[in-house]
Short mmCIF file of C-alpha atoms in Angstrom, two decimals:
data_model
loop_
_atom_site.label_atom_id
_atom_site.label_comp_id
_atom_site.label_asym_id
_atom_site.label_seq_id
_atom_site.Cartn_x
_atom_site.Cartn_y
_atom_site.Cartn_z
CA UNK Y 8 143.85 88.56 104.50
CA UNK Y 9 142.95 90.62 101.23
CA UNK Y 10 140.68 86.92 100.17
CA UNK Y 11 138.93 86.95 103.80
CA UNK Y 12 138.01 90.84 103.64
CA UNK Y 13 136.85 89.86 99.71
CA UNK Y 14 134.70 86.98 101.64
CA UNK Y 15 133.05 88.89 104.34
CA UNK Y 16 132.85 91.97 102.36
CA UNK Y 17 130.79 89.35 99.92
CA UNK Y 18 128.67 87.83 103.18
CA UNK Y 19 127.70 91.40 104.06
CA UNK Y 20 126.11 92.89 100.64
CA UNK Y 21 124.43 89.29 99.91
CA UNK Y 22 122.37 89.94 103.69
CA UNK Y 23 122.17 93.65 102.55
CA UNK Y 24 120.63 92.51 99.23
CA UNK Y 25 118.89 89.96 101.14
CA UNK Y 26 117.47 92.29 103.52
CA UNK Y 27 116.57 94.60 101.08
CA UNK Y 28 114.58 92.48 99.21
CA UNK Y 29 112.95 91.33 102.21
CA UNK Y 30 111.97 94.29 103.53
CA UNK Y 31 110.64 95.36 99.99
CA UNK Y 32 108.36 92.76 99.80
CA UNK Y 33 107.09 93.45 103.24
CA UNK Y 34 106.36 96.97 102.01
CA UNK Y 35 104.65 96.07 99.43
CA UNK Y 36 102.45 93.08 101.34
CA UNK Y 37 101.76 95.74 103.79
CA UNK Y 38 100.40 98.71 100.29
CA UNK Y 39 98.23 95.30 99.22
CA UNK Y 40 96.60 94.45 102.34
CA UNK Y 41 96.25 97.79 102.85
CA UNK Y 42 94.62 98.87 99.44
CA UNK Y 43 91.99 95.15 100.05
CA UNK Y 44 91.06 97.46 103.25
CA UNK Y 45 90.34 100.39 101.71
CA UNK Y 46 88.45 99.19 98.88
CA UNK Y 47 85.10 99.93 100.17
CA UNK Y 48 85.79 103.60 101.00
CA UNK Y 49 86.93 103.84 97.27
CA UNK Y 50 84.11 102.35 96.05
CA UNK Y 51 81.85 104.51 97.68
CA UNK Y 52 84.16 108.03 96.84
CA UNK Y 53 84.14 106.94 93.44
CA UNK Y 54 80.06 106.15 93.57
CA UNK Y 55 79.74 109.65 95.16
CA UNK Y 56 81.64 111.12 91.86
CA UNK Y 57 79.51 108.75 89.71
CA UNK Y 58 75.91 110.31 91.26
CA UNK Y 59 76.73 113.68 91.51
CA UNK Y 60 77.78 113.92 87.75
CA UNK Y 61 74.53 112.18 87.24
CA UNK Y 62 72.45 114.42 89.33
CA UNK Y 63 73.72 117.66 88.13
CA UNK Y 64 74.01 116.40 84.16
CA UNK Y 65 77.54 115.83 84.00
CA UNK Y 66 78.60 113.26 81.18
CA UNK Y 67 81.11 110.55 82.63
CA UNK Y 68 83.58 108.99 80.07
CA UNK Y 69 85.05 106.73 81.93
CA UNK Y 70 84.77 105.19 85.69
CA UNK Y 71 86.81 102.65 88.01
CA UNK Y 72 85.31 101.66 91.49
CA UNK Y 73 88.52 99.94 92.50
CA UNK Y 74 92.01 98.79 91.00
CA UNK Y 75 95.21 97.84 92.08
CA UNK Y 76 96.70 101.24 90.67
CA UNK Y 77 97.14 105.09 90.98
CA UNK Y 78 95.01 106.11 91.72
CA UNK Y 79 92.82 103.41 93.06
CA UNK Y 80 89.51 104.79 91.51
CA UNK Y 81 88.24 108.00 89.26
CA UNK Y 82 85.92 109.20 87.45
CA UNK Y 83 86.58 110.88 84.51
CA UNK Y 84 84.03 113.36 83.16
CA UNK Y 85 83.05 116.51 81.19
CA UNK Y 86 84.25 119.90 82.68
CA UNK Y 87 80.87 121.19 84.00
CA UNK Y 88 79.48 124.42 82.20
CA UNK Y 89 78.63 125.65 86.25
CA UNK Y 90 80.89 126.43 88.88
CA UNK Y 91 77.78 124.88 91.22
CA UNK Y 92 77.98 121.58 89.34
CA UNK Y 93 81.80 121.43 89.88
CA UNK Y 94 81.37 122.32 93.42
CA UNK Y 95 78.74 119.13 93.74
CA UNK Y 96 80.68 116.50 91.49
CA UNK Y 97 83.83 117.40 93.84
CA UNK Y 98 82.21 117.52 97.16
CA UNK Y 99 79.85 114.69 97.15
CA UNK Y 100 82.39 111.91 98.68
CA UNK Y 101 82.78 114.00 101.87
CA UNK Y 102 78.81 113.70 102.20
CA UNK Y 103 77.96 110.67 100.82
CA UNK Y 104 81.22 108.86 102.69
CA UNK Y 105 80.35 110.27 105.89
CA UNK Y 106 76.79 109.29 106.04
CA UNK Y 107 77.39 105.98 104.87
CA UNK Y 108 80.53 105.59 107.62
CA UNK Y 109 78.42 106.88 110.12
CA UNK Y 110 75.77 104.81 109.45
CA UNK Y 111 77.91 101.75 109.84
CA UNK Y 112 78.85 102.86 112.75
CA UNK Y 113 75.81 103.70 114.30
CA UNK Y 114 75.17 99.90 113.20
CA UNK Y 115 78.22 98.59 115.15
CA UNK Y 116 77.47 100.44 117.99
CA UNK Y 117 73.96 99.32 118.77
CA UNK Y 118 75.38 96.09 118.29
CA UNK Y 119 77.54 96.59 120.73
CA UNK Y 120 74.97 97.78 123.00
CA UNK Y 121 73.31 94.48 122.94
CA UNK Y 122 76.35 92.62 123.67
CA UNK Y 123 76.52 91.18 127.88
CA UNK Y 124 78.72 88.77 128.40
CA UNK Y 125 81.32 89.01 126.52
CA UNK Y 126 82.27 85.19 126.87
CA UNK Y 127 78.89 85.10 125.60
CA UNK Y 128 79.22 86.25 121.99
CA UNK Y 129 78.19 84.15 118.95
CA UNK Y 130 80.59 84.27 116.50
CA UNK Y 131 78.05 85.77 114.27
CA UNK Y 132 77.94 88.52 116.04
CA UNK Y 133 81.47 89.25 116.32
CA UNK Y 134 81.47 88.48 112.96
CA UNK Y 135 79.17 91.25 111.96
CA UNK Y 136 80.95 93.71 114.22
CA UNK Y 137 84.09 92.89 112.56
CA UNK Y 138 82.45 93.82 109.12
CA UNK Y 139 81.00 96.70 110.23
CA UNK Y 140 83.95 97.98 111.84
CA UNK Y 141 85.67 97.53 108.66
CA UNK Y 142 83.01 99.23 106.64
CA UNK Y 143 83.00 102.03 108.35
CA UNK Y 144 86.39 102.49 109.04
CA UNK Y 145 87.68 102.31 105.30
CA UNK Y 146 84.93 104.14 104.22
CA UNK Y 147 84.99 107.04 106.43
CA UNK Y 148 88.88 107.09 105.91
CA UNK Y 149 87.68 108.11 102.24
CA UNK Y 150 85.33 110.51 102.83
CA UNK Y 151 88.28 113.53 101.96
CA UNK Y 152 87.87 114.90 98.65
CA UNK Y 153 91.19 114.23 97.04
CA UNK Y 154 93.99 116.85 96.16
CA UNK Y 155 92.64 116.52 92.24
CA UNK Y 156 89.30 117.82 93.50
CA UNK Y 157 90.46 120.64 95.18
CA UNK Y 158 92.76 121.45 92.15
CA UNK Y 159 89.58 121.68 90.25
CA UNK Y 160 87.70 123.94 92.10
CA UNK Y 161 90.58 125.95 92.91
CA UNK Y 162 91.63 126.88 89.31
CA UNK Y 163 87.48 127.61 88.43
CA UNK Y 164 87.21 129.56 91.36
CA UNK Y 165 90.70 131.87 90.26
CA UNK Y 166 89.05 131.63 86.31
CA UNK Y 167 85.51 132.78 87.36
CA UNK Y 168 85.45 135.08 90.54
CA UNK Y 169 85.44 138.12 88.76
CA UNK Y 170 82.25 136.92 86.81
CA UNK Y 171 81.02 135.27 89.72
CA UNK Y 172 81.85 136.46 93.19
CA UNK Y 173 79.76 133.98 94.35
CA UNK Y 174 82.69 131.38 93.45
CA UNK Y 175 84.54 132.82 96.62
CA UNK Y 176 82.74 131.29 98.81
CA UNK Y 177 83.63 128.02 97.88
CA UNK Y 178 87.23 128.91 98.51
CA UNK Y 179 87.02 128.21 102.46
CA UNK Y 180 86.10 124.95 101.38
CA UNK Y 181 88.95 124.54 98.62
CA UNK Y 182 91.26 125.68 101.43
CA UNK Y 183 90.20 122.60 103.92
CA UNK Y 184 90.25 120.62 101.43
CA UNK Y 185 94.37 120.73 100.93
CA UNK Y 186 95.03 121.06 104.66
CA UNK Y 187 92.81 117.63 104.92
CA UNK Y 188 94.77 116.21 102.07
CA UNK Y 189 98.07 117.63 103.79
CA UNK Y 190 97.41 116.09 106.92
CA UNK Y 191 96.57 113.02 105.63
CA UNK Y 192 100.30 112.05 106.24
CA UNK Y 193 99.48 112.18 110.11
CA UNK Y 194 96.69 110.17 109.90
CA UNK Y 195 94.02 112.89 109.72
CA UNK Y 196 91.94 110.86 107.77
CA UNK Y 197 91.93 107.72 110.16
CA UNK Y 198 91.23 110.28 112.98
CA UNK Y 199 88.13 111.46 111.46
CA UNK Y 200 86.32 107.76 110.67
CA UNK Y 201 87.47 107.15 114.45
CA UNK Y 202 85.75 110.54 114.69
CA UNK Y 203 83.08 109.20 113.46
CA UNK Y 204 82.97 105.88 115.34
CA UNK Y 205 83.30 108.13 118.54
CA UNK Y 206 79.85 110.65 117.43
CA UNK Y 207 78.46 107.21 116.72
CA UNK Y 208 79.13 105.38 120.21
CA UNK Y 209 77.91 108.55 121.63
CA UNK Y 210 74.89 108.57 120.09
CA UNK Y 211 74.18 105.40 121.03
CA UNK Y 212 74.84 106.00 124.48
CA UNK Y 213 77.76 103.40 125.13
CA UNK Y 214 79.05 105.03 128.35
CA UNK Y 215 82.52 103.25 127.54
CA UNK Y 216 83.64 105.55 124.68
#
C-alpha cells in the first residue's frame, strides 16, 4: 500500500509539474502575442517622447521604439531646465496617440461605410480593415502617459510650486494621469481606443454603432 500511495503520489506532482509548465508557457505565448499587438502604440508613445524633446530642445541620450523588455520602449533624456518643457515631453503621447488612433479609425470607419454586401467583400478590403482596426486599437491603447511620466511631473511640480504657482495647474493633470494608469488593470485603456473607435463611427455616421 505504502509503494502504491509512493506511485500515485508520483503520477500526481509529474501532471502538477506538467500542468504547470503548460500553463506557463501559455502565459507567456499569450505576454508575446500580446506585446507583437501593441507594438505600434509603443512606437508611436515613444515617437511622441522623441518629438516633443525635439521641439522644446530637450537632448535625448538614448531611445527604443520597441523591444521585447520592460519596459517595451523609452526615451531617455536630459531633465528639462522648464517645468513647461517637462509638461510637453510627458504629455505628448496622449495627443499625438490619440490623433493618430483616431485617425485610423476614422479610416476604418469610412471603409466600413462603403461596405454593402457583406458576402461581397474583397479580401482586400477586409484586409485593410483588419489593419486598421489593429492600428488603431494598439495605438490608442497607448495613448496614457505612463506612471514614470506622471512621477516626473509630480515631483517638479512639489520642487517648484512655490517658485512657480503656475506648476499647480498641471497637477489636475498629474492626478488623471495615475488614476488612468491605476485603472489600466480594468481595461481603462482598451475602453478608451474603443472610445475612440465609437467618436469615430459616429462621426462617420454608421447608424450601427
Amino acid at each position: 500500500m505504502n509503494a502504491e500511495y509512493v506511485t500515485y503520489a508520483v503520477v500526481i506532482a509529474v501532471a502538477i509539474a506538467v500542468l504547470a509548465a503548460v500553463l506557463v508557457g501559455i502565459v507567456a505565448l499569450v505576454r508575446f502575442l500580446f506585446r507583437l499587438f501593441t507594438v505600434p502604440g509603443v512606437v508611436v508613445h515613444e515617437f511622441a517622447h522623441k518629438q516633443a524633446c525635439d521641439l522644446v530642445g530637450v537632448p535625448v541620450l538614448e531611445v527604443a521604439y520597441f523591444r521585447f523588455g520592460d519596459p517595451p520602449g523609452y526615451v531617455r533624456h536630459v531633465t528639462p531646465d522648464r517645468y513647461r518643457a517637462s509638461f510637453v515631453v510627458s504629455v505628448a503621447p496622449f495627443l499625438v496617440n490619440t490623433v493618430v488612433a483616431f485617425a485610423a479609425f476614422l479610416s476604418l470607419a469610412a471603409l466600413v461605410a462603403t461596405v454593402g454586401d457583406l458576402q461581397t467583400v474583397s479580401n482586400g478590403t477586409i484586409a485593410a480593415a483588419t489593419v486598421l482596426g489593429w492600428l488603431g486599437l494598439s495605438i490608442g491603447m497607448h495613448a496614457f502617459p505612463s506612471r514614470g511620466d506622471a512621477n516626473v511631473l509630480w515631483t517638479r511640480s512639489r520642487a517648484e510650486w512655490r517658485g512657480s504657482p503656475r506648476v499647480l495647474l498641471g497637477v489636475p493633470i498629474v492626478v488623471v494621469i495615475y488614476i488612468a494608469n491605476l485603472l489600466s488593470w480594468l481595461w481603462a485603456d482598451v475602453l478608451y481606443a474603443i472610445g475612440l473607435f465609437v467618436l469615430a463611427a459616429w462621426v462617420v455616421g454608421l447608424g450601427g454603432l
